[in-house]
Amino acid sequence: MQSFLRTQGHSPRRYAALGAATAGVLLLAACAGGGTPAPSGSTGPDEGASDDTLYVGTVLPQTGNLAFLGPPEFAAVDLAAQELEAAGYPYTVEVDHQDSGDTQTDIATQSVGTLVSAGADVIIGAASSGVSFTFIDQVIDAGVVQISPANTSPDFTDYEDEGYYWRTAPSDVLQGRVLGNLMVADGAQTVGFITINDPYGTGLQENATMAIEAAGGTVTASALYNPGDTNLATQVAEVTADNPDAIAILAFAETAQIVPELVTQGFDASGMYFVDGNLSNSYNFPEGTLEGAKGTLPGNPADDTFRERLLEIDPELEDFSYAPESYDAVVLAALAAMQGSSPDSDTIRDNLQAVSRDGAKCESIEDCMALIEGGEDIDYDGVSGPITFDENGDPTEAYIGIFQYGADNQYEFVRTEFGSLNE
């Protein structure tokens, strides 16, 4: 069905319901294995999926170069499961947390194999676009819905996914636009990039470059590094040689090596710009190192009430990046299952777009459930924003948060910019 629909110029999502019966047979075959022991800290099912259980697996970073993103994402998934239960959700929600590692390991594919064998109905993850590309075909072949709370690579938009891949974070077409405009608006006429060489980094750089040039700025240098590189002095020297007004660091944990090199080269923090992959409060730099640096982060920042709810799940949280998107991913999957009257993967796939748009507006789990129980179509607007899915499983509109570091090397919220990918 996939190749037929593509050759006809349509997305499989538009016709997902037509193949539900056939796909359901495939799903039963893929999920027939018995349950596996749940990893420490999870509540995985004892005997795989069942007709009255929504089995939510996560493939999120416990280790690797995005490990700082893991705690808020795991906490948000657990919070959603807890609040669904408290609201009287009609199915049992089981959560099984697995590690995604990073692109230097094979952890994610093993984790996905475990979840597929156990009968996962939906997989939340990965955080890294590069990691998701290592297992997306594995998930599609198994007929399991994948919802990433943090994948922003534009390459997912047209991926041949048979309707199984979705994301609650917007494409970097939007973040790149905001980042590029921010640097030029701050007075930068010349900009350099230090960029991780993976789909996330290069896609974000491409879109930021277009915005910079459209606003009258110039990109003077771009230095790529490969995941796992530990000595980045050459890249820093290459970019600072042209003395740009601003440098965008499109990186992950390697930022901890990049920033000291920039300081050594005499580059001021007020000209440094971070993105979602490295906007963190966990850097061990001398006081004042990051003062004045700015960063962008897709999504609506977690407000105080939501943070308090997350801290009840994990009191040790320091960062809240992509927690709203992780929470909304679980809630959307749960509402799609309820709308379709079955917590299986194909039902979730076939109803995800419907619960995100064109119905009665609702923001809380309780309100959305009441509308569904009353026979209403719903339009869930979550803690991360409106989340209006298009036919590709992308949010069509979203907030991009802008943040700035203080002398304590902690970032603070400045403002949000709202944008549409249809512009």
PDB file of N, CA and C in Angstrom, residues 171-230:
ATOM      1  N   SER A 171       9.681  20.733  13.104  1.00  0.00           N
ATOM      2  CA  SER A 171      10.852  20.634  12.240  1.00  0.00           C
ATOM      3  C   SER A 171      11.762  21.840  12.436  1.00  0.00           C
ATOM      4  N   ASP A 172      13.061  21.627  12.225  1.00  0.00           N
ATOM      5  CA  ASP A 172      14.018  22.718  12.364  1.00  0.00           C
ATOM      6  C   ASP A 172      13.925  23.751  11.254  1.00  0.00           C
ATOM      7  N   VAL A 173      13.004  23.558  10.325  1.00  0.00           N
ATOM      8  CA  VAL A 173      12.677  24.651   9.420  1.00  0.00           C
ATOM      9  C   VAL A 173      12.262  25.856  10.248  1.00  0.00           C
ATOM     10  N   LEU A 174      11.531  25.607  11.339  1.00  0.00           N
ATOM     11  CA  LEU A 174      11.038  26.693  12.187  1.00  0.00           C
ATOM     12  C   LEU A 174      12.109  27.184  13.154  1.00  0.00           C
ATOM     13  N   GLN A 175      12.793  26.281  13.868  1.00  0.00           N
ATOM     14  CA  GLN A 175      13.826  26.724  14.804  1.00  0.00           C
ATOM     15  C   GLN A 175      14.959  27.438  14.064  1.00  0.00           C
ATOM     16  N   GLY A 176      15.327  26.922  12.882  1.00  0.00           N
ATOM     17  CA  GLY A 176      16.380  27.563  12.111  1.00  0.00           C
ATOM     18  C   GLY A 176      16.018  28.987  11.726  1.00  0.00           C
ATOM     19  N   ARG A 177      14.755  29.162  11.353  1.00  0.00           N
ATOM     20  CA  ARG A 177      14.276  30.503  10.990  1.00  0.00           C
ATOM     21  C   ARG A 177      14.384  31.455  12.178  1.00  0.00           C
ATOM     22  N   VAL A 178      13.944  30.989  13.344  1.00  0.00           N
ATOM     23  CA  VAL A 178      13.986  31.836  14.535  1.00  0.00           C
ATOM     24  C   VAL A 178      15.421  32.117  14.957  1.00  0.00           C
ATOM     25  N   LEU A 179      16.286  31.101  14.922  1.00  0.00           N
ATOM     26  CA  LEU A 179      17.682  31.280  15.317  1.00  0.00           C
ATOM     27  C   LEU A 179      18.385  32.279  14.410  1.00  0.00           C
ATOM     28  N   GLY A 180      18.235  32.103  13.097  1.00  0.00           N
ATOM     29  CA  GLY A 180      18.891  33.019  12.168  1.00  0.00           C
ATOM     30  C   GLY A 180      18.410  34.445  12.338  1.00  0.00           C
ATOM     31  N   ASN A 181      17.108  34.626  12.466  1.00  0.00           N
ATOM     32  CA  ASN A 181      16.557  35.972  12.650  1.00  0.00           C
ATOM     33  C   ASN A 181      16.996  36.580  13.974  1.00  0.00           C
ATOM     34  N   LEU A 182      17.119  35.739  15.005  1.00  0.00           N
ATOM     35  CA  LEU A 182      17.541  36.241  16.320  1.00  0.00           C
ATOM     36  C   LEU A 182      18.950  36.816  16.257  1.00  0.00           C
ATOM     37  N   MET A 183      19.872  36.092  15.628  1.00  0.00           N
ATOM     38  CA  MET A 183      21.256  36.563  15.569  1.00  0.00           C
ATOM     39  C   MET A 183      21.357  37.878  14.810  1.00  0.00           C
ATOM     40  N   VAL A 184      20.670  37.988  13.684  1.00  0.00           N
ATOM     41  CA  VAL A 184      20.724  39.225  12.900  1.00  0.00           C
ATOM     42  C   VAL A 184      20.044  40.370  13.653  1.00  0.00           C
ATOM     43  N   ALA A 185      18.919  40.073  14.308  1.00  0.00           N
ATOM     44  CA  ALA A 185      18.220  41.108  15.076  1.00  0.00           C
ATOM     45  C   ALA A 185      19.072  41.618  16.230  1.00  0.00           C
ATOM     46  N   ASP A 186      19.932  40.746  16.758  1.00  0.00           N
ATOM     47  CA  ASP A 186      20.832  41.161  17.843  1.00  0.00           C
ATOM     48  C   ASP A 186      22.026  41.954  17.338  1.00  0.00           C
ATOM     49  N   GLY A 187      22.107  42.163  16.035  1.00  0.00           N
ATOM     50  CA  GLY A 187      23.162  42.999  15.479  1.00  0.00           C
ATOM     51  C   GLY A 187      24.262  42.257  14.750  1.00  0.00           C
ATOM     52  N   ALA A 188      24.161  40.942  14.640  1.00  0.00           N
ATOM     53  CA  ALA A 188      25.210  40.173  13.968  1.00  0.00           C
ATOM     54  C   ALA A 188      25.039  40.269  12.455  1.00  0.00           C
ATOM     55  N   GLN A 189      26.050  40.800  11.805  1.00  0.00           N
ATOM     56  CA  GLN A 189      26.062  40.834  10.346  1.00  0.00           C
ATOM     57  C   GLN A 189      26.828  39.656   9.764  1.00  0.00           C
ATOM     58  N   THR A 190      27.761  39.123  10.543  1.00  0.00           N
ATOM     59  CA  THR A 190      28.527  37.947  10.122  1.00  0.00           C
ATOM     60  C   THR A 190      28.378  36.849  11.164  1.00  0.00           C
ATOM     61  N   VAL A 191      28.169  35.630  10.699  1.00  0.00           N
ATOM     62  CA  VAL A 191      27.880  34.505  11.593  1.00  0.00           C
ATOM     63  C   VAL A 191      28.713  33.297  11.185  1.00  0.00           C
ATOM     64  N   GLY A 192      29.242  32.597  12.174  1.00  0.00           N
ATOM     65  CA  GLY A 192      29.927  31.329  11.944  1.00  0.00           C
ATOM     66  C   GLY A 192      29.158  30.202  12.607  1.00  0.00           C
ATOM     67  N   PHE A 193      29.363  28.982  12.115  1.00  0.00           N
ATOM     68  CA  PHE A 193      28.704  27.804  12.673  1.00  0.00           C
ATOM     69  C   PHE A 193      29.736  26.751  13.059  1.00  0.00           C
ATOM     70  N   ILE A 194      29.532  26.136  14.217  1.00  0.00           N
ATOM     71  CA  ILE A 194      30.237  24.902  14.592  1.00  0.00           C
ATOM     72  C   ILE A 194      29.136  23.862  14.742  1.00  0.00           C
ATOM     73  N   THR A 195      29.152  22.848  13.879  1.00  0.00           N
ATOM     74  CA  THR A 195      27.972  22.012  13.686  1.00  0.00           C
ATOM     75  C   THR A 195      28.296  20.527  13.740  1.00  0.00           C
ATOM     76  N   ILE A 196      27.496  19.780  14.503  1.00  0.00           N
ATOM     77  CA  ILE A 196      27.615  18.327  14.501  1.00  0.00           C
ATOM     78  C   ILE A 196      27.169  17.791  13.150  1.00  0.00           C
ATOM     79  N   ASN A 197      27.949  16.880  12.600  1.00  0.00           N
ATOM     80  CA  ASN A 197      27.705  16.353  11.264  1.00  0.00           C
ATOM     81  C   ASN A 197      26.725  15.186  11.331  1.00  0.00           C
ATOM     82  N   ASP A 198      25.457  15.516  11.527  1.00  0.00           N
ATOM     83  CA  ASP A 198      24.387  14.519  11.510  1.00  0.00           C
ATOM     84  C   ASP A 198      23.129  15.215  11.000  1.00  0.00           C
ATOM     85  N   PRO A 199      22.038  14.478  10.768  1.00  0.00           N
ATOM     86  CA  PRO A 199      20.853  15.118  10.174  1.00  0.00           C
ATOM     87  C   PRO A 199      20.318  16.299  10.971  1.00  0.00           C
ATOM     88  N   TYR A 200      20.435  16.229  12.293  1.00  0.00           N
ATOM     89  CA  TYR A 200      19.968  17.332  13.135  1.00  0.00           C
ATOM     90  C   TYR A 200      20.804  18.579  12.890  1.00  0.00           C
ATOM     91  N   GLY A 201      22.123  18.450  13.014  1.00  0.00           N
ATOM     92  CA  GLY A 201      22.986  19.622  12.919  1.00  0.00           C
ATOM     93  C   GLY A 201      22.976  20.260  11.548  1.00  0.00           C
ATOM     94  N   THR A 202      23.138  19.461  10.509  1.00  0.00           N
ATOM     95  CA  THR A 202      23.224  20.025   9.167  1.00  0.00           C
ATOM     96  C   THR A 202      21.874  20.592   8.716  1.00  0.00           C
ATOM     97  N   GLY A 203      20.776  19.951   9.120  1.00  0.00           N
ATOM     98  CA  GLY A 203      19.461  20.480   8.765  1.00  0.00           C
ATOM     99  C   GLY A 203      19.190  21.807   9.437  1.00  0.00           C
ATOM    100  N   LEU A 204      19.560  21.914  10.716  1.00  0.00           N
ATOM    101  CA  LEU A 204      19.351  23.153  11.447  1.00  0.00           C
ATOM    102  C   LEU A 204      20.218  24.266  10.873  1.00  0.00           C
ATOM    103  N   GLN A 205      21.470  23.937  10.550  1.00  0.00           N
ATOM    104  CA  GLN A 205      22.349  24.954   9.974  1.00  0.00           C
ATOM    105  C   GLN A 205      21.814  25.460   8.640  1.00  0.00           C
ATOM    106  N   GLU A 206      21.331  24.564   7.811  1.00  0.00           N
ATOM    107  CA  GLU A 206      20.807  24.963   6.507  1.00  0.00           C
ATOM    108  C   GLU A 206      19.662  25.960   6.643  1.00  0.00           C
ATOM    109  N   ASN A 207      18.749  25.689   7.571  1.00  0.00           N
ATOM    110  CA  ASN A 207      17.595  26.575   7.725  1.00  0.00           C
ATOM    111  C   ASN A 207      17.965  27.885   8.410  1.00  0.00           C
ATOM    112  N   ALA A 208      18.911  27.850   9.349  1.00  0.00           N
ATOM    113  CA  ALA A 208      19.371  29.087   9.969  1.00  0.00           C
ATOM    114  C   ALA A 208      20.112  29.955   8.951  1.00  0.00           C
ATOM    115  N   THR A 209      20.898  29.310   8.095  1.00  0.00           N
ATOM    116  CA  THR A 209      21.637  30.056   7.069  1.00  0.00           C
ATOM    117  C   THR A 209      20.682  30.786   6.130  1.00  0.00           C
ATOM    118  N   MET A 210      19.613  30.123   5.718  1.00  0.00           N
ATOM    119  CA  MET A 210      18.648  30.768   4.831  1.00  0.00           C
ATOM    120  C   MET A 210      18.046  32.004   5.493  1.00  0.00           C
ATOM    121  N   ALA A 211      17.751  31.894   6.792  1.00  0.00           N
ATOM    122  CA  ALA A 211      17.166  33.038   7.501  1.00  0.00           C
ATOM    123  C   ALA A 211      18.171  34.173   7.635  1.00  0.00           C
ATOM    124  N   ILE A 212      19.421  33.840   7.933  1.00  0.00           N
ATOM    125  CA  ILE A 212      20.463  34.865   8.072  1.00  0.00           C
ATOM    126  C   ILE A 212      20.633  35.630   6.768  1.00  0.00           C
ATOM    127  N   GLU A 213      20.735  34.899   5.674  1.00  0.00           N
ATOM    128  CA  GLU A 213      20.963  35.545   4.381  1.00  0.00           C
ATOM    129  C   GLU A 213      19.743  36.333   3.933  1.00  0.00           C
ATOM    130  N   ALA A 214      18.554  35.828   4.236  1.00  0.00           N
ATOM    131  CA  ALA A 214      17.338  36.565   3.873  1.00  0.00           C
ATOM    132  C   ALA A 214      17.230  37.876   4.646  1.00  0.00           C
ATOM    133  N   ALA A 215      17.822  37.912   5.855  1.00  0.00           N
ATOM    134  CA  ALA A 215      17.778  39.117   6.685  1.00  0.00           C
ATOM    135  C   ALA A 215      18.956  40.053   6.408  1.00  0.00           C
ATOM    136  N   GLY A 216      19.803  39.698   5.441  1.00  0.00           N
ATOM    137  CA  GLY A 216      20.903  40.570   5.072  1.00  0.00           C
ATOM    138  C   GLY A 216      22.231  40.237   5.707  1.00  0.00           C
ATOM    139  N   GLY A 217      22.308  39.139   6.472  1.00  0.00           N
ATOM    140  CA  GLY A 217      23.558  38.739   7.088  1.00  0.00           C
ATOM    141  C   GLY A 217      24.373  37.822   6.191  1.00  0.00           C
ATOM    142  N   THR A 218      25.576  37.477   6.663  1.00  0.00           N
ATOM    143  CA  THR A 218      26.494  36.631   5.896  1.00  0.00           C
ATOM    144  C   THR A 218      27.055  35.533   6.783  1.00  0.00           C
ATOM    145  N   VAL A 219      27.091  34.313   6.289  1.00  0.00           N
ATOM    146  CA  VAL A 219      27.758  33.212   6.982  1.00  0.00           C
ATOM    147  C   VAL A 219      29.208  33.181   6.520  1.00  0.00           C
ATOM    148  N   THR A 220      30.122  33.429   7.437  1.00  0.00           N
ATOM    149  CA  THR A 220      31.540  33.553   7.080  1.00  0.00           C
ATOM    150  C   THR A 220      32.284  32.228   7.124  1.00  0.00           C
ATOM    151  N   ALA A 221      31.834  31.297   7.967  1.00  0.00           N
ATOM    152  CA  ALA A 221      32.528  30.009   8.066  1.00  0.00           C
ATOM    153  C   ALA A 221      31.598  28.986   8.701  1.00  0.00           C
ATOM    154  N   SER A 222      31.813  27.729   8.322  1.00  0.00           N
ATOM    155  CA  SER A 222      31.050  26.627   8.901  1.00  0.00           C
ATOM    156  C   SER A 222      31.986  25.445   9.081  1.00  0.00           C
ATOM    157  N   ALA A 223      32.140  25.002  10.310  1.00  0.00           N
ATOM    158  CA  ALA A 223      33.034  23.881  10.608  1.00  0.00           C
ATOM    159  C   ALA A 223      32.219  22.724  11.158  1.00  0.00           C
ATOM    160  N   LEU A 224      32.312  21.573  10.490  1.00  0.00           N
ATOM    161  CA  LEU A 224      31.620  20.378  10.934  1.00  0.00           C
ATOM    162  C   LEU A 224      32.524  19.537  11.817  1.00  0.00           C
ATOM    163  N   TYR A 225      31.917  18.845  12.772  1.00  0.00           N
ATOM    164  CA  TYR A 225      32.637  17.817  13.524  1.00  0.00           C
ATOM    165  C   TYR A 225      31.775  16.570  13.562  1.00  0.00           C
ATOM    166  N   ASN A 226      32.394  15.433  13.767  1.00  0.00           N
ATOM    167  CA  ASN A 226      31.672  14.165  13.769  1.00  0.00           C
ATOM    168  C   ASN A 226      31.308  13.747  15.185  1.00  0.00           C
ATOM    169  N   PRO A 227      30.163  13.073  15.369  1.00  0.00           N
ATOM    170  CA  PRO A 227      29.798  12.585  16.694  1.00  0.00           C
ATOM    171  C   PRO A 227      30.933  11.767  17.294  1.00  0.00           C
ATOM    172  N   GLY A 228      31.256  12.044  18.548  1.00  0.00           N
ATOM    173  CA  GLY A 228      32.331  11.327  19.218  1.00  0.00           C
ATOM    174  C   GLY A 228      33.656  12.035  19.197  1.00  0.00           C
ATOM    175  N   ASP A 229      33.810  13.086  18.359  1.00  0.00           N
ATOM    176  CA  ASP A 229      35.065  13.841  18.347  1.00  0.00           C
ATOM    177  C   ASP A 229      35.282  14.499  19.702  1.00  0.00           C
ATOM    178  N   THR A 230      36.527  14.477  20.165  1.00  0.00           N
ATOM    179  CA  THR A 230      36.837  15.046  21.479  1.00  0.00           C
ATOM    180  C   THR A 230      37.741  16.271  21.404  1.00  0.00           C
TER     181      THR A 230
END
